[in-house]
Coordinates of C-alpha atoms in Angstrom, one line a residue:
Chain E
X1 CA 85.0 130.6 114.0
X2 CA 84.3 128.1 111.2
X3 CA 83.1 124.7 112.3
X4 CA 82.1 123.0 108.9
X5 CA 84.7 120.3 109.3
X6 CA 84.0 119.6 113.0
X7 CA 80.2 119.4 112.4
X8 CA 80.8 117.1 109.4
X9 CA 83.0 114.8 111.5
X10 CA 80.4 114.6 114.3
X11 CA 77.5 114.2 111.9
X12 CA 79.2 111.5 109.9
X13 CA 79.9 109.5 113.1
X14 CA 76.6 110.2 114.9
X15 CA 75.6 106.5 114.9
X16 CA 78.9 105.3 116.4
X17 CA 78.7 108.2 118.9
X18 CA 75.2 107.0 119.9
X19 CA 76.3 103.4 120.2
X20 CA 79.3 104.3 122.3
X21 CA 77.3 106.5 124.6
X22 CA 74.7 103.8 125.1
X23 CA 77.2 101.0 125.5
X24 CA 79.3 102.7 128.1
X25 CA 76.2 103.8 129.9
X26 CA 74.9 100.3 130.1
X27 CA 78.2 99.1 131.5
X28 CA 78.3 101.9 134.0
X29 CA 74.7 101.2 135.0
X30 CA 75.4 97.5 135.6
X31 CA 78.4 98.2 137.8
X32 CA 76.4 100.7 139.9
X33 CA 73.4 98.3 140.1
X34 CA 75.6 95.5 141.5
X35 CA 76.7 97.7 144.4
X36 CA 73.7 97.1 146.8
X37 CA 74.3 93.3 146.8
X38 CA 78.0 93.8 147.6
X39 CA 77.2 96.4 150.3
X40 CA 75.0 93.9 152.1
X41 CA 77.6 91.1 152.0
X42 CA 80.6 91.6 154.2
X43 CA 82.3 88.5 152.9
X44 CA 83.8 90.2 149.9
X45 CA 85.4 93.1 151.8
X46 CA 87.0 90.8 154.3
X47 CA 88.3 88.6 151.4
X48 CA 89.6 91.7 149.7
X49 CA 91.3 92.9 152.9
X50 CA 93.5 89.8 152.7
X51 CA 94.8 90.6 149.2
X52 CA 98.5 91.4 148.9
X53 CA 99.3 95.1 149.3
X54 CA 100.5 95.4 145.7
X55 CA 97.2 94.1 144.4
X56 CA 95.3 96.5 146.5
X57 CA 97.5 99.3 145.2
X58 CA 96.9 98.1 141.7
X59 CA 93.1 98.3 141.9
X60 CA 92.8 101.0 144.5
X61 CA 95.7 103.4 143.7
X62 CA 97.8 104.8 146.5
X63 CA 94.8 104.9 148.8
X64 CA 94.5 101.1 148.6
X65 CA 91.8 98.8 147.7
X66 CA 88.5 99.5 149.4
X67 CA 85.3 97.6 148.8
X68 CA 83.8 98.8 152.1
X69 CA 82.6 102.0 150.5
X70 CA 80.7 102.7 147.3
X71 CA 83.4 105.1 146.2
X72 CA 86.1 102.6 146.7
X73 CA 84.1 100.0 144.8
X74 CA 83.5 102.3 141.9
X75 CA 87.1 103.3 141.7
X76 CA 88.3 99.7 141.6
X77 CA 85.6 98.4 139.3
X78 CA 85.1 101.3 137.0
X79 CA 87.4 104.3 137.1
X80 CA 90.7 102.6 137.6
X81 CA 90.5 100.8 134.3
X82 CA 87.3 100.0 132.4
X83 CA 85.7 103.4 132.1
X84 CA 88.8 105.3 131.0
X85 CA 89.6 102.3 128.7
X86 CA 86.2 102.6 127.0
X87 CA 86.7 106.4 126.5
X88 CA 90.3 106.0 125.3
X89 CA 89.3 103.3 122.7
X90 CA 86.5 105.6 121.5
X91 CA 88.9 108.5 121.3
X92 CA 91.5 106.5 119.4
X93 CA 89.1 105.2 116.8
X94 CA 87.4 108.6 116.4
X95 CA 90.7 110.5 116.0
X96 CA 92.1 107.8 113.6
X97 CA 89.0 107.9 111.5
X98 CA 88.4 111.6 111.1
X99 CA 92.0 112.6 110.3
X100 CA 94.2 109.8 108.8
X101 CA 91.2 107.8 107.9
X102 CA 89.8 110.6 105.7
X103 CA 93.2 111.2 104.3
X104 CA 93.5 107.6 103.2
X105 CA 90.2 107.7 101.6
X106 CA 91.3 110.8 99.6
X107 CA 88.7 113.1 101.1
X108 CA 91.2 115.5 102.7
X109 CA 92.7 116.2 99.3
X110 CA 89.3 117.4 98.2
X111 CA 89.0 119.6 101.3
X112 CA 92.6 120.9 101.0
X113 CA 92.0 121.8 97.4
X114 CA 89.6 124.4 98.7
X115 CA 90.5 127.5 100.7
X116 CA 91.2 125.6 103.9
X117 CA 94.4 125.7 106.0
X118 CA 95.8 122.4 107.3
X119 CA 95.9 123.6 110.9
X120 CA 92.2 124.5 110.6
X121 CA 91.5 120.8 109.7
X122 CA 93.5 119.6 112.7
X123 CA 91.9 122.1 115.0
X124 CA 88.3 121.3 113.9
X125 CA 88.9 117.5 114.1
X126 CA 90.3 118.0 117.6
X127 CA 87.3 120.0 118.5
X128 CA 85.0 117.3 117.1
X129 CA 86.9 114.7 119.2
X130 CA 86.5 116.9 122.3
X131 CA 82.8 117.3 121.7
X132 CA 82.3 113.6 121.1
X133 CA 84.2 112.7 124.3
X134 CA 82.2 115.2 126.3
X135 CA 79.0 113.7 124.9
X136 CA 79.9 110.1 125.8
X137 CA 81.2 111.1 129.2
X138 CA 78.2 113.3 130.0
X139 CA 75.6 110.7 129.0
X140 CA 77.4 107.9 131.0
X141 CA 78.1 110.2 133.9
X142 CA 74.5 111.2 134.2
X143 CA 73.4 107.5 134.0
X144 CA 75.9 106.7 136.8
X145 CA 74.5 109.5 138.9
X146 CA 70.8 108.6 138.1
X147 CA 71.2 104.9 138.8
X148 CA 73.3 105.7 141.8
X149 CA 70.5 107.7 143.3
X150 CA 68.1 104.9 142.6
X151 CA 70.2 102.4 144.5
X152 CA 71.2 104.8 147.2
X153 CA 74.9 104.8 146.2
X154 CA 75.9 107.6 148.5
X155 CA 78.8 108.9 146.4
X156 CA 78.9 112.7 146.3
X157 CA 77.9 114.0 142.9
X158 CA 81.1 116.2 142.9
X159 CA 83.3 113.2 143.3
X160 CA 81.5 111.2 140.7
X161 CA 81.9 114.1 138.3
X162 CA 85.6 114.4 139.2
X163 CA 86.2 110.7 138.3
X164 CA 84.2 111.0 135.0
X165 CA 86.0 114.2 134.0
X166 CA 89.4 112.6 134.9
X167 CA 88.8 109.6 132.7
X168 CA 87.6 111.9 129.9
X169 CA 90.7 114.0 130.2
X170 CA 92.9 110.9 130.1
X171 CA 91.1 109.8 127.0
X172 CA 91.5 113.3 125.5
X173 CA 95.3 113.0 125.9
X174 CA 95.2 109.6 124.2
X175 CA 93.0 110.9 121.4
X176 CA 95.3 113.9 120.9
X177 CA 98.3 111.5 120.7
X178 CA 96.4 109.5 118.1
X179 CA 95.6 112.7 116.2
X180 CA 99.3 113.6 116.4
X181 CA 100.4 110.2 115.0
X182 CA 97.8 110.4 112.3
X183 CA 98.8 114.0 111.4
X184 CA 102.5 113.0 111.2
X185 CA 102.1 109.8 109.2
X186 CA 98.8 109.9 107.4
X187 CA 98.3 106.3 108.3
X188 CA 95.1 105.2 110.2
X189 CA 96.8 102.0 111.3
X190 CA 99.9 103.9 112.7
X191 CA 97.6 106.3 114.5
X192 CA 95.7 103.5 116.2
X193 CA 98.9 101.7 117.0
X194 CA 100.5 104.7 118.7
X195 CA 97.3 105.6 120.6
X196 CA 96.9 102.0 121.8
X197 CA 100.6 101.9 122.7
X198 CA 100.5 105.0 124.8
X199 CA 97.4 103.8 126.6
X200 CA 98.5 100.2 127.1
X201 CA 102.1 101.0 127.8
X202 CA 101.1 103.7 130.2
X203 CA 98.8 101.2 132.0
X204 CA 101.6 98.6 132.1
X205 CA 104.1 101.1 133.6
X206 CA 101.5 102.1 136.1
X207 CA 101.1 98.4 137.1
X208 CA 104.8 97.9 137.3
X209 CA 105.2 101.1 139.3
X210 CA 102.7 99.8 141.8
X211 CA 104.7 96.7 142.4
X212 CA 108.2 98.0 142.3
X213 CA 108.9 101.1 144.4
X214 CA 112.0 102.1 142.4
X215 CA 109.8 102.3 139.3
X216 CA 107.0 104.2 140.9
X217 CA 107.9 107.5 139.1
X218 CA 107.2 105.7 135.8
X219 CA 103.5 105.7 136.6
X220 CA 103.4 109.4 135.7
X221 CA 103.9 108.4 132.1
X222 CA 100.4 107.0 132.1
X223 CA 97.6 109.5 131.5
X224 CA 95.4 107.0 133.3
X225 CA 97.5 107.3 136.5
X226 CA 97.7 111.1 136.3
X227 CA 93.9 111.2 136.2
X228 CA 93.1 108.4 138.6
X229 CA 96.1 107.8 140.8
X230 CA 94.5 109.7 143.6
X231 CA 91.1 108.0 143.2
X232 CA 89.1 111.2 142.6
X233 CA 85.8 109.3 143.1
X234 CA 86.9 109.0 146.7
X235 CA 89.0 112.1 147.1
X236 CA 87.5 114.7 144.8
X237 CA 89.0 117.0 142.1
X238 CA 92.8 116.8 141.7
X239 CA 93.0 120.2 139.9
X240 CA 96.7 120.3 139.1
X241 CA 96.6 116.8 137.6
X242 CA 93.6 117.8 135.4
X243 CA 95.2 121.0 134.4
X244 CA 98.2 119.0 133.4
X245 CA 96.1 116.6 131.3
X246 CA 94.4 119.5 129.6
X247 CA 97.7 121.1 128.8
X248 CA 99.1 117.8 127.4
X249 CA 96.0 117.5 125.2
X250 CA 96.4 121.0 123.8
X251 CA 100.1 120.5 123.4
X252 CA 99.6 117.3 121.3
X253 CA 97.0 118.9 119.2
X254 CA 99.4 121.8 118.5
X255 CA 102.1 119.4 117.5
X256 CA 99.7 117.6 115.3
X257 CA 98.9 120.8 113.5
X258 CA 102.5 121.6 112.9
X259 CA 103.3 118.0 111.7
X260 CA 100.3 118.0 109.3
X261 CA 101.3 121.5 108.0
X262 CA 104.7 120.3 107.0
X263 CA 104.1 117.0 105.3
X264 CA 103.0 115.8 101.9
X265 CA 99.5 114.5 101.8
X266 CA 99.6 110.8 101.2
X267 CA 96.5 110.3 99.0
Chain Y
X1 CA 102.0 138.9 83.3
X2 CA 99.4 136.7 81.7
X3 CA 100.5 133.3 82.8
X4 CA 97.8 131.6 84.8
X5 CA 100.1 128.8 85.9
X6 CA 103.8 129.0 85.9
X7 CA 106.3 126.5 87.2
X8 CA 110.1 126.8 87.4
X9 CA 112.3 123.8 87.9
X10 CA 109.5 122.1 89.7
X11 CA 111.0 118.9 91.1
X12 CA 109.6 116.2 93.4
X13 CA 112.0 113.4 94.2
X14 CA 110.6 110.1 95.4
X15 CA 113.5 107.8 95.8
X16 CA 115.1 106.9 92.5
X17 CA 112.5 106.2 89.9
X18 CA 109.2 108.1 90.5
X19 CA 108.5 111.8 90.9
X20 CA 109.0 114.7 88.5
X21 CA 112.1 116.6 87.6
X22 CA 112.6 120.2 86.5
X23 CA 109.2 120.8 85.2
X24 CA 108.9 124.2 83.5
X25 CA 105.4 125.1 82.4
X26 CA 103.7 128.3 81.4
X27 CA 100.0 128.0 80.9
X28 CA 98.5 131.2 79.5
X29 CA 95.4 132.8 81.0
X30 CA 92.3 131.7 79.2
X31 CA 93.8 128.7 77.3
X32 CA 93.0 125.0 77.6
X33 CA 96.3 123.3 78.2
X34 CA 96.5 119.6 77.7
X35 CA 98.9 117.7 80.0
X36 CA 99.6 114.5 78.2
X37 CA 101.5 111.5 79.4
X38 CA 101.3 107.8 79.9
X39 CA 100.1 106.4 83.3
X40 CA 102.8 107.0 85.9
X41 CA 104.5 109.7 84.0
X42 CA 104.0 112.3 86.8
X43 CA 100.9 114.1 85.7
X44 CA 99.1 113.7 89.0
X45 CA 102.3 114.6 90.9
X46 CA 102.5 117.9 89.1
X47 CA 98.8 118.7 89.8
X48 CA 99.2 117.8 93.5
X49 CA 102.3 120.1 93.6
X50 CA 100.2 122.9 92.0
X51 CA 97.6 122.3 94.7
X52 CA 100.2 122.3 97.6
X53 CA 99.0 118.9 98.6
X54 CA 102.6 117.8 98.3
X55 CA 105.7 120.1 98.4
X56 CA 108.4 120.3 95.8
X57 CA 111.9 119.1 96.5
X58 CA 113.1 122.1 94.5
X59 CA 111.6 124.7 92.3
X60 CA 108.3 126.5 92.7
X61 CA 104.9 127.1 91.2
X62 CA 102.8 130.2 90.8
X63 CA 99.1 130.3 90.1
X64 CA 97.4 133.6 89.0
X65 CA 100.6 135.3 90.1
X66 CA 100.4 133.9 93.7
X67 CA 102.8 131.4 95.2
X68 CA 101.2 127.9 95.2
X69 CA 102.5 127.1 98.7
X70 CA 102.7 130.4 100.6
X71 CA 99.4 131.8 99.3
X72 CA 97.7 128.4 99.0
X73 CA 94.4 129.5 100.6
X74 CA 94.1 132.6 98.3
X75 CA 95.0 130.4 95.3
X76 CA 92.5 127.7 96.2
X77 CA 89.7 130.2 96.4
X78 CA 90.0 130.5 92.6
X79 CA 90.6 126.9 91.8
X80 CA 88.3 124.0 90.8
X81 CA 89.9 120.6 91.1
X82 CA 88.8 117.1 89.9
X83 CA 91.0 114.2 91.0
X84 CA 91.6 111.2 88.7
X85 CA 89.6 108.9 90.9
X86 CA 87.6 111.4 92.8
X87 CA 87.1 110.7 96.5
X88 CA 84.0 112.4 97.8
X89 CA 82.2 112.2 101.1
X90 CA 80.3 109.2 99.8
X91 CA 77.8 108.8 102.6
X92 CA 76.3 112.2 101.5
X93 CA 74.1 112.7 98.6
X94 CA 75.7 114.5 95.6
X95 CA 73.9 117.7 96.5
X96 CA 74.9 117.7 100.2
X97 CA 78.5 117.0 99.2
X98 CA 78.6 119.8 96.7
X99 CA 76.9 122.3 99.0
X100 CA 79.1 121.3 101.9
X101 CA 82.3 121.8 99.8
X102 CA 80.8 125.1 98.6
X103 CA 80.2 126.1 102.2
X104 CA 84.0 125.7 102.8
X105 CA 84.4 128.4 100.2
X106 CA 81.9 130.6 102.0
X107 CA 79.1 130.2 99.5
X108 CA 76.9 127.3 100.6
X109 CA 74.4 127.6 97.7
X110 CA 76.1 128.2 94.4
X111 CA 73.5 128.8 91.7
X112 CA 75.2 126.5 89.2
X113 CA 74.8 123.2 90.9
X114 CA 71.5 122.1 89.5
X115 CA 72.1 123.3 86.0
X116 CA 75.4 121.5 85.9
X117 CA 73.9 118.3 87.2
X118 CA 71.1 118.5 84.7
X119 CA 73.5 118.9 81.8
X120 CA 75.8 116.1 83.0
X121 CA 72.7 114.0 83.7
X122 CA 73.6 113.0 87.2
X123 CA 71.1 112.5 90.1
X124 CA 72.3 114.6 93.0
X125 CA 69.7 113.2 95.4
X126 CA 71.3 109.8 95.7
X127 CA 74.0 108.9 98.2
X128 CA 77.3 109.1 96.4
X129 CA 78.3 105.6 97.5
X130 CA 75.4 104.3 95.4
X131 CA 76.6 105.9 92.2
X132 CA 78.7 104.4 89.4
X133 CA 82.2 105.6 88.9
X134 CA 81.1 107.7 86.0
X135 CA 78.4 109.4 88.0
X136 CA 80.8 110.0 90.9
X137 CA 83.1 111.8 88.4
X138 CA 80.2 113.9 87.3
X139 CA 79.5 114.9 90.9
X140 CA 83.2 115.8 91.2
X141 CA 82.9 117.9 88.1
X142 CA 79.8 119.7 89.5
X143 CA 81.6 120.6 92.7
X144 CA 84.6 121.8 90.8
X145 CA 82.7 123.9 88.3
X146 CA 79.9 125.2 90.5
X147 CA 81.8 128.2 91.9
X148 CA 83.1 129.3 88.5
X149 CA 86.8 129.1 89.3
X150 CA 89.4 131.1 87.4
X151 CA 91.6 128.0 87.1
X152 CA 90.5 124.5 86.6
X153 CA 92.9 121.7 87.5
X154 CA 91.5 118.5 86.0
X155 CA 93.3 115.2 86.5
X156 CA 92.0 112.8 83.9
X157 CA 88.5 114.1 84.5
X158 CA 86.8 112.0 81.7
X159 CA 88.3 108.6 82.5
X160 CA 85.0 107.2 83.6
X161 CA 82.6 109.2 81.5
X162 CA 80.6 107.8 78.6
X163 CA 81.0 109.5 75.2
X164 CA 77.9 111.6 75.7
X165 CA 79.1 112.9 79.0
X166 CA 82.5 113.5 77.5
X167 CA 80.9 115.7 74.9
X168 CA 79.0 117.7 77.6
X169 CA 82.3 117.9 79.5
X170 CA 84.0 119.4 76.5
X171 CA 81.2 122.0 76.1
X172 CA 81.5 122.9 79.8
X173 CA 85.3 123.4 79.5
X174 CA 84.9 125.6 76.4
X175 CA 82.3 127.6 78.2
X176 CA 84.5 128.1 81.2
X177 CA 87.4 129.4 79.0
X178 CA 84.9 131.6 77.1
X179 CA 84.1 133.1 80.5
X180 CA 87.8 133.7 81.1
X181 CA 88.9 130.6 83.0
X182 CA 92.1 128.7 82.4
X183 CA 92.0 125.0 82.1
X184 CA 94.8 122.5 82.9
X185 CA 93.6 119.2 81.7
X186 CA 95.7 116.0 82.2
X187 CA 95.0 113.1 80.1
X188 CA 96.5 110.0 78.6
X189 CA 94.2 110.1 75.6
X190 CA 95.5 111.9 72.6
X191 CA 92.2 112.3 70.9
X192 CA 90.7 114.1 73.9
X193 CA 93.5 116.5 74.1
X194 CA 93.5 117.1 70.3
X195 CA 89.8 117.7 70.4
X196 CA 89.9 120.2 73.3
X197 CA 93.2 121.8 73.8
X198 CA 95.1 124.8 72.4
X199 CA 98.5 123.6 73.5
X200 CA 99.8 120.4 74.9
X201 CA 102.6 119.6 77.3
X202 CA 104.0 116.2 77.1
X203 CA 105.4 114.5 80.2
X204 CA 107.2 111.1 80.3
X205 CA 109.1 109.5 83.1
X206 CA 108.8 112.6 85.2
X207 CA 110.2 115.1 82.6
X208 CA 108.6 117.5 80.3
X209 CA 109.6 116.4 76.8
X210 CA 107.7 118.9 74.7
X211 CA 105.2 121.7 74.7
X212 CA 103.5 121.9 71.4
X213 CA 100.5 123.4 69.7
X214 CA 98.0 120.7 69.1
X215 CA 98.3 121.2 65.3
X216 CA 102.0 120.4 65.5
X217 CA 101.4 117.4 67.6
X218 CA 99.3 115.9 64.8
X219 CA 102.4 115.4 62.7
X220 CA 103.7 113.0 65.3
X221 CA 100.5 111.1 65.3
X222 CA 101.3 108.1 63.2
X223 CA 98.3 106.0 62.6
X224 CA 98.2 102.4 61.2
X225 CA 96.1 102.1 58.1
X226 CA 94.9 98.9 56.5
X227 CA 93.4 99.1 53.0
X228 CA 91.7 96.2 51.3
X229 CA 91.1 96.3 47.5
X230 CA 89.3 94.0 45.1
X231 CA 92.7 93.3 43.3
X232 CA 96.3 93.5 44.3
X233 CA 97.6 97.1 43.9
X234 CA 101.1 98.4 43.4
X235 CA 102.4 99.7 46.7
X236 CA 105.0 102.0 45.1
X237 CA 102.8 105.1 44.6
X238 CA 101.6 104.8 48.2
X239 CA 105.1 104.6 49.5
X240 CA 105.9 107.7 47.5
X241 CA 103.3 109.8 49.3
X242 CA 104.5 112.4 51.8
X243 CA 103.9 111.3 55.4
X244 CA 103.5 107.6 54.5
X245 CA 105.9 104.9 55.7
X246 CA 106.3 101.2 56.2
X247 CA 104.1 100.2 53.2
X248 CA 103.7 96.4 52.9
X249 CA 101.4 94.7 50.4
X250 CA 100.2 91.2 50.9
X251 CA 97.8 90.2 48.2
X252 CA 94.9 92.5 48.1
X253 CA 95.7 94.1 51.4
X254 CA 97.9 97.1 51.9
X255 CA 99.3 98.1 55.3
X256 CA 101.0 101.4 56.0
X257 CA 101.5 104.0 58.6
X258 CA 100.6 107.6 57.9
X259 CA 100.9 110.9 59.7
X260 CA 99.1 114.2 59.4
X261 CA 96.5 114.9 56.7
X262 CA 95.1 111.7 55.1
X263 CA 93.6 113.4 52.1
X264 CA 96.4 112.4 49.5
X265 CA 96.3 108.8 50.7
X266 CA 92.5 108.6 50.4
X267 CA 92.5 110.2 47.0
X268 CA 95.1 107.8 45.7
X269 CA 93.3 104.8 47.1
X270 CA 90.1 106.0 45.5
X271 CA 91.6 105.2 42.1
X272 CA 91.1 101.6 43.0
X273 CA 88.1 99.7 44.3
X274 CA 88.4 99.9 48.1
X275 CA 86.7 97.1 49.9
X276 CA 87.6 98.1 53.4
X277 CA 89.6 100.8 55.2
X278 CA 90.7 100.6 58.8
X279 CA 92.4 103.5 60.4
X280 CA 93.7 102.8 63.9
X281 CA 94.1 105.9 66.1
X282 CA 97.7 106.9 66.8
X283 CA 99.4 105.0 69.4
X284 CA 100.2 107.3 72.2
X285 CA 103.2 105.3 73.3
X286 CA 104.6 105.7 69.9
X287 CA 104.2 109.5 70.1
X288 CA 105.9 109.6 73.4
X289 CA 108.7 107.5 72.0
X290 CA 109.1 109.9 69.2
X291 CA 110.3 112.5 71.7
X292 CA 113.1 110.3 72.8
X293 CA 115.5 110.3 69.8
X294 CA 117.7 107.6 71.2
X295 CA 115.2 104.8 71.3
X296 CA 112.4 105.9 69.0
X297 CA 112.1 104.6 65.4
X298 CA 110.7 107.9 64.3
X299 CA 113.1 109.8 66.5
X300 CA 113.3 113.4 65.6
X301 CA 114.6 116.4 67.4
X302 CA 112.5 117.5 70.4
X303 CA 110.5 120.4 69.2
X304 CA 108.3 123.1 70.6
X305 CA 108.9 126.2 72.7
X306 CA 110.5 125.9 76.1
X307 CA 111.9 122.5 75.7
X308 CA 114.9 123.0 73.5
X309 CA 117.3 122.5 76.4
X310 CA 115.8 119.1 77.3
X311 CA 116.5 117.3 74.1
X312 CA 119.1 115.0 75.7

């Protein structure tokens, strides 16, 4: 399999990749480092126990808000929003830069004037996105595990991995949607807009679904909810949900390839 | 069949005004074909259609006997392309960019890169973003020529080149055709096309208005000439010359417009004491207008093979 384009995309963005991996890791490390002081103070958990049920659901998923355990804390503080948000923003900018961004700069015309199929371009850019997400998730996941060991976090490594992988899969779906919008329009701004809309809109529906029972099914529109609705850092691997996210990612990439194949290059 | 590039009824509609309509072209294998037109006439659109970067509304294009769309990958193996304002991977050095693009063709180290860079006098070891527009264009030429393509599609390739580099470019193009390549060269500069090409297709407002041999084109190339003498001269003998028009005499200065061979005019002027002679190159707009009989002062019938049915 040829990987010239994927390696070019990763190499060209190696600095931003490094900065993201480091930045997310620092945030993760800080969240984990705060845990011991919370563990030793029972005031917070008793305060949290008095939160309305909807709020508890919002931060804790269906299992509820739980600051009494390290896993509950990590879920509420990290995996229910901030960690997947970081990964999704990274996926959106990466996808929008390597496909519609290169098209807007006229670089894809140069590539396509060579013996290169359009679907190969989409496939290799998606591969680069996947590799970049794996790198950021792996580095920050290992940091979470290492710092967790140092502060005696007590979350099973399997559950931690499940939460990291779930967020990465949610971000992969968002990245694939961004790639799709970029492939269909050739506009970096449109791609970023659609990616952000799916993430933000999905999150909003998840919140509304948590408050209003009738709207609860809407939460399944959110990749974030599919990945983290069951709080995998507490409950372990939700295999069907992850399989679904992977299938969605592959599906969006396939649609992106078809859309790109059919359209006129913009620049 | 010995047409390297062939288009039939090639049409790209973009709303009402832009785009190209019913472009029929036949570029013979081994020739240098000039594609002449003012900015915005549709030259780039045609080249992008040939490259399958955009798809025609109607009609189709064949390159080296293959369908430009269906067989795009096979066609592109044999094509070298330079865009008008070439976009490159500008964080890379010229060499990395050229070798990477060559790698996409399965030959990551084409032998020609250094020789080409040396002849064009461009430094391949500097990041492309630090290069001037002219040097970027040279890098684009290096990547297009390095793999010795059978067909070169060049979209205003000399726009940013200095005259010396333009001369090198002309040599490179002639060498490519001597080696059997076909060159499709778009330009809005008549002198460049006259200098290099065998035949010229003229496009204006999205339609092919003529395909002519370069020698025939010369007869449409009216130039403005100003002659200054020591004494006033009689304009009548000048006006009587073939291919001379619009003669006006003001004192010692004679202004006229001439087409084709200037020899009779120069010989006639030499009978007087010539202080100054200014010959302005033909105005391309005027040539284009000459292909539209309805609004051109010099309007004549549209001439040239393959265009007779588009004289309306």
